[in-house]
Tab-separated table of C-alpha atoms in Angstrom:
chain	number	residue	atom	x	y	z
A	1	MET	CA	-31.532	46.490	-8.624
A	2	SER	CA	-30.653	44.856	-5.307
A	3	THR	CA	-27.005	44.147	-4.636
A	4	ASP	CA	-27.617	42.210	-1.423
A	5	PRO	CA	-25.295	39.137	-1.415
A	6	GLU	CA	-28.042	36.797	-0.254
A	7	THR	CA	-30.341	38.012	-3.013
A	8	ARG	CA	-27.644	37.377	-5.612
A	9	ARG	CA	-27.017	33.946	-4.114
A	10	ARG	CA	-30.709	33.026	-4.379
A	11	ARG	CA	-30.564	33.869	-8.083
A	12	LEU	CA	-27.874	31.272	-8.821
A	13	ASP	CA	-28.920	28.716	-11.381
A	14	PRO	CA	-29.018	25.061	-10.248
A	15	ALA	CA	-25.645	24.168	-11.809
A	16	ALA	CA	-23.889	27.079	-10.097
A	17	ARG	CA	-25.530	26.351	-6.757
A	18	ARG	CA	-24.593	22.675	-7.008
A	19	ALA	CA	-21.002	23.666	-7.781
A	20	GLU	CA	-20.899	25.923	-4.696
A	21	ILE	CA	-22.114	23.077	-2.484
A	22	LEU	CA	-19.456	20.779	-3.950
A	23	ALA	CA	-16.724	23.359	-3.399
A	24	ALA	CA	-17.757	23.805	0.228
A	25	ALA	CA	-17.883	20.033	0.751
A	26	ARG	CA	-14.377	19.618	-0.730
A	27	ARG	CA	-12.987	22.185	1.704
A	28	LEU	CA	-14.686	20.704	4.750
A	29	PHE	CA	-14.056	17.033	3.987
A	30	GLY	CA	-10.436	17.903	3.226
A	31	ALA	CA	-9.969	19.785	6.490
A	32	GLY	CA	-11.749	17.178	8.619
A	33	THR	CA	-13.088	13.674	8.208
A	34	TYR	CA	-16.290	12.230	6.818
A	35	ALA	CA	-17.638	11.677	10.339
A	36	SER	CA	-16.686	15.136	11.614
A	37	VAL	CA	-18.465	17.060	8.825
A	38	SER	CA	-22.242	17.412	8.943
A	39	THR	CA	-24.691	18.469	6.269
A	40	SER	CA	-25.384	21.548	8.410
A	41	ASP	CA	-21.677	22.439	8.248
A	42	ILE	CA	-21.680	22.085	4.478
A	43	ALA	CA	-24.898	24.058	4.050
A	44	LYS	CA	-23.545	26.885	6.213
A	45	ALA	CA	-20.239	26.977	4.316
A	46	ALA	CA	-22.070	27.028	0.987
A	47	GLY	CA	-24.616	29.598	2.175
A	48	VAL	CA	-27.618	27.407	1.394
A	49	ALA	CA	-30.430	25.770	3.333
A	50	ARG	CA	-29.641	22.232	4.491
A	51	PRO	CA	-32.511	20.629	2.498
A	52	LEU	CA	-30.725	21.710	-0.685
A	53	ILE	CA	-27.964	19.183	0.100
A	54	ASN	CA	-30.538	16.410	-0.172
A	55	HIS	CA	-32.174	18.054	-3.176
A	56	TYR	CA	-28.996	18.159	-5.254
A	57	PHE	CA	-27.131	15.123	-3.953
A	58	GLY	CA	-29.482	12.911	-1.963
A	59	GLY	CA	-27.560	13.261	1.301
A	60	LYS	CA	-24.160	13.547	2.927
A	61	ARG	CA	-22.952	10.145	1.727
A	62	GLU	CA	-23.787	10.835	-1.914
A	63	LEU	CA	-22.213	14.291	-1.691
A	64	TYR	CA	-19.003	12.828	-0.268
A	65	LEU	CA	-18.844	10.257	-3.063
A	66	GLU	CA	-19.284	13.024	-5.628
A	67	VAL	CA	-16.374	14.911	-4.045
A	68	VAL	CA	-14.226	11.786	-4.360
A	69	ARG	CA	-15.339	11.323	-7.978
A	70	GLN	CA	-14.282	14.876	-8.819
A	71	MET	CA	-10.865	14.246	-7.325
A	72	MET	CA	-10.327	11.167	-9.470
A	73	ILE	CA	-11.284	12.410	-12.929
A	74	VAL	CA	-9.918	15.123	-15.218
A	75	PRO	CA	-13.051	16.991	-16.363
A	76	ALA	CA	-14.130	16.455	-19.965
A	77	PRO	CA	-13.992	20.205	-20.810
A	78	VAL	CA	-10.252	20.212	-20.039
A	79	ILE	CA	-9.664	17.617	-22.759
A	80	GLU	CA	-12.193	19.126	-25.168
A	81	ASN	CA	-10.499	22.530	-24.934
A	82	LEU	CA	-6.927	21.360	-25.430
A	83	PRO	CA	-5.144	23.286	-28.197
A	84	ASP	CA	-4.747	21.831	-31.657
A	85	THR	CA	-1.092	20.971	-31.198
A	86	THR	CA	1.120	17.930	-30.699
A	87	ALA	CA	0.129	14.982	-28.545
A	88	GLU	CA	3.160	15.681	-26.324
A	89	GLU	CA	2.034	19.234	-25.590
A	90	ARG	CA	-1.590	18.177	-25.048
A	91	LEU	CA	-0.547	15.502	-22.547
A	92	ALA	CA	1.779	17.939	-20.765
A	93	ILE	CA	-1.093	20.422	-20.403
A	94	SER	CA	-3.387	17.689	-19.089
A	95	VAL	CA	-0.862	16.564	-16.478
A	96	ALA	CA	-0.212	20.159	-15.394
A	97	HIS	CA	-3.947	20.792	-15.010
A	98	TRP	CA	-4.382	17.640	-12.951
A	99	ILE	CA	-1.535	18.654	-10.607
A	100	GLU	CA	-3.088	22.111	-10.178
A	101	VAL	CA	-6.431	20.573	-9.197
A	102	VAL	CA	-4.776	18.249	-6.684
A	103	GLU	CA	-2.704	21.109	-5.263
A	104	ARG	CA	-5.789	23.290	-4.774
A	105	ASN	CA	-7.693	20.454	-3.114
A	106	GLN	CA	-4.888	18.432	-1.612
A	107	GLN	CA	-6.585	17.625	1.695
A	108	ALA	CA	-9.691	16.302	-0.045
A	109	TRP	CA	-7.475	14.402	-2.473
A	110	LEU	CA	-5.491	12.813	0.347
A	111	THR	CA	-8.745	11.837	2.026
A	112	ALA	CA	-9.908	10.183	-1.193
A	113	ILE	CA	-6.747	8.198	-1.873
A	114	GLY	CA	-6.490	7.395	1.810
A	115	GLN	CA	-9.815	5.610	1.488
A	116	GLU	CA	-8.446	3.793	-1.554
A	117	ALA	CA	-5.393	2.659	0.398
A	118	VAL	CA	-7.540	1.352	3.250
A	119	GLY	CA	-9.729	-0.462	0.710
A	120	ARG	CA	-12.711	-0.904	3.024
A	121	ASP	CA	-15.331	1.065	1.126
A	122	PRO	CA	-16.845	-0.650	-1.936
A	123	ASP	CA	-18.357	2.635	-3.154
A	124	ILE	CA	-14.959	4.346	-3.108
A	125	GLU	CA	-13.437	1.366	-4.893
A	126	ARG	CA	-16.168	1.527	-7.534
A	127	ILE	CA	-15.487	5.234	-8.081
A	128	MET	CA	-11.770	4.528	-8.434
A	129	LEU	CA	-12.487	1.884	-11.064
A	130	GLU	CA	-14.897	4.165	-12.918
A	131	GLY	CA	-12.362	6.974	-12.740
A	132	ASP	CA	-9.647	4.788	-14.231
A	133	GLU	CA	-11.927	3.829	-17.137
A	134	ILE	CA	-12.832	7.451	-17.859
A	135	ALA	CA	-9.205	8.518	-17.471
A	136	ALA	CA	-8.128	5.932	-20.054
A	137	ASP	CA	-10.510	7.430	-22.617
A	138	ARG	CA	-9.383	10.970	-21.827
A	139	VAL	CA	-5.693	10.123	-22.044
A	140	LEU	CA	-6.328	8.620	-25.480
A	141	ALA	CA	-8.233	11.752	-26.502
A	142	ALA	CA	-5.465	14.042	-25.234
A	143	ALA	CA	-2.883	11.955	-27.109
A	144	LEU	CA	-4.971	12.050	-30.323
A	145	MET	CA	-5.293	8.256	-30.166
A	146	SER	CA	-9.045	7.836	-29.635
A	147	ASP	CA	-9.374	5.865	-32.875
A	148	ILE	CA	-6.762	3.233	-31.917
A	149	THR	CA	-8.098	-0.275	-32.510
A	150	GLU	CA	-5.161	-2.694	-32.504
A	151	GLY	CA	-4.225	-3.620	-28.961
A	152	ARG	CA	-6.774	-1.141	-27.633
A	153	GLU	CA	-7.749	-3.134	-24.551
A	154	GLU	CA	-4.134	-3.786	-23.629
A	155	LEU	CA	-3.374	-0.081	-24.062
A	156	ARG	CA	-6.323	0.882	-21.871
A	157	ALA	CA	-5.128	-1.594	-19.238
A	158	MET	CA	-1.701	0.029	-19.242
A	159	ILE	CA	-3.220	3.504	-18.898
A	160	ARG	CA	-5.376	2.302	-15.989
A	161	SER	CA	-2.205	0.963	-14.364
A	162	TYR	CA	-0.589	4.360	-14.948
A	163	GLY	CA	-3.453	5.814	-12.899
A	164	GLY	CA	-2.398	3.685	-9.940
A	165	MET	CA	1.188	4.886	-10.321
A	166	LEU	CA	-0.043	8.473	-10.550
A	167	ARG	CA	-1.779	8.166	-7.186
A	168	ALA	CA	1.302	6.566	-5.628
A	169	ALA	CA	3.500	9.373	-6.997
A	170	SER	CA	1.075	11.903	-5.541
A	171	ARG	CA	1.582	10.383	-2.108
A	172	GLU	CA	5.324	10.836	-2.582
A	173	TRP	CA	4.695	14.499	-3.353
A	174	LEU	CA	2.046	15.359	-0.769
A	175	ILE	CA	2.846	13.016	2.115
A	176	ARG	CA	6.492	11.973	1.943
A	177	GLY	CA	7.780	15.115	0.255
A	178	THR	CA	10.257	13.033	-1.750
A	179	LEU	CA	9.080	14.521	-5.051
A	180	GLY	CA	8.660	18.228	-5.685
A	181	ARG	CA	5.819	19.611	-7.767
A	182	GLU	CA	7.974	20.127	-10.866
A	183	GLU	CA	9.634	16.749	-10.453
A	184	LEU	CA	6.196	15.154	-10.252
A	185	ARG	CA	5.096	16.952	-13.418
A	186	VAL	CA	8.125	15.750	-15.378
A	187	PHE	CA	7.808	12.212	-14.023
A	188	LEU	CA	4.118	11.881	-14.867
A	189	THR	CA	4.420	13.497	-18.297
A	190	ASP	CA	7.454	11.483	-19.362
A	191	SER	CA	5.940	8.265	-18.009
A	192	ILE	CA	2.730	8.530	-20.011
A	193	LEU	CA	4.664	9.547	-23.143
A	194	HIS	CA	6.976	6.553	-22.740
A	195	LEU	CA	3.996	4.265	-22.245
A	196	LEU	CA	2.349	5.466	-25.452
A	197	ARG	CA	5.468	5.775	-27.634
A	198	VAL	CA	7.629	2.884	-26.426
A	199	THR	CA	5.736	0.416	-24.255
A	200	TYR	CA	2.566	0.225	-26.329
A	201	PRO	CA	4.450	-0.437	-29.633
A	202	ALA	CA	6.541	-3.052	-27.820
A	203	VAL	CA	3.375	-4.815	-26.660
A	204	LEU	CA	2.022	-4.722	-30.210
A	205	ALA	CA	5.269	-6.233	-31.482
A	206	THR	CA	4.993	-8.995	-28.897
A	207	ARG	CA	1.443	-9.720	-30.026
A	208	SER	CA	2.513	-9.817	-33.659
A	209	ALA	CA	5.400	-12.144	-32.882
A	210	GLY	CA	3.035	-14.457	-31.050
A	211	ARG	CA	0.804	-14.707	-34.110
A	212	LYS	CA	3.606	-15.656	-36.503
A	213	PRO	CA	3.385	-19.250	-37.705
A	214	PRO	CA	6.291	-21.471	-36.684
A	215	ALA	CA	9.107	-21.633	-39.202
A	216	SER	CA	8.839	-24.753	-41.351
A	217	SER	CA	11.717	-27.183	-41.312
A	218	PRO	CA	13.789	-27.490	-44.474
A	219	SER	CA	12.409	-30.100	-46.854
A	220	SER	CA	14.522	-33.163	-47.220
A	221	VAL	CA	15.474	-34.127	-50.747
């Protein structure tokens, strides 16, 4: 059996090869800029022929957008494989995993949220919005609250807003250095727990109070 590295690489299944291209693109886009990275650079880094970039992604633009999408969303398997434990522990694990992903790919992450801050790219904005929607569902799943019905849309709106705060806090960590990694973890975990345990019930109470009929005036005799 041949042990030549190129032979083994050619035997990769499509999913594994696609993942290698994505990993190479994350590294290169993170180290440079969209304009400075070519499909030839990515193909060389991934050890594949350049036409495979188009085959799997359609082109450099689509590959870049997929890199951004990966940076914005906690993968479904992470949530599906959470232990059967308390919502607090499941959320803490999810936050820790997200921080690890950002730390491993911080340059690509900063590139992605830098585009968000500039706000000039409608495709990036669309990915951010899609990511917030998916994140809302996955937070609910991690917190064992997927079946929530009352105030569901308000709760999802609050979780989407939490996503914006999460990105801002990440800038404090990675750019300003005002938050350490552990401080960020505690801040993000406690914030989402407070949102679900305190803020969401308070919003429900406000809704209920708004539906109460006005008190009738005492009847005159």
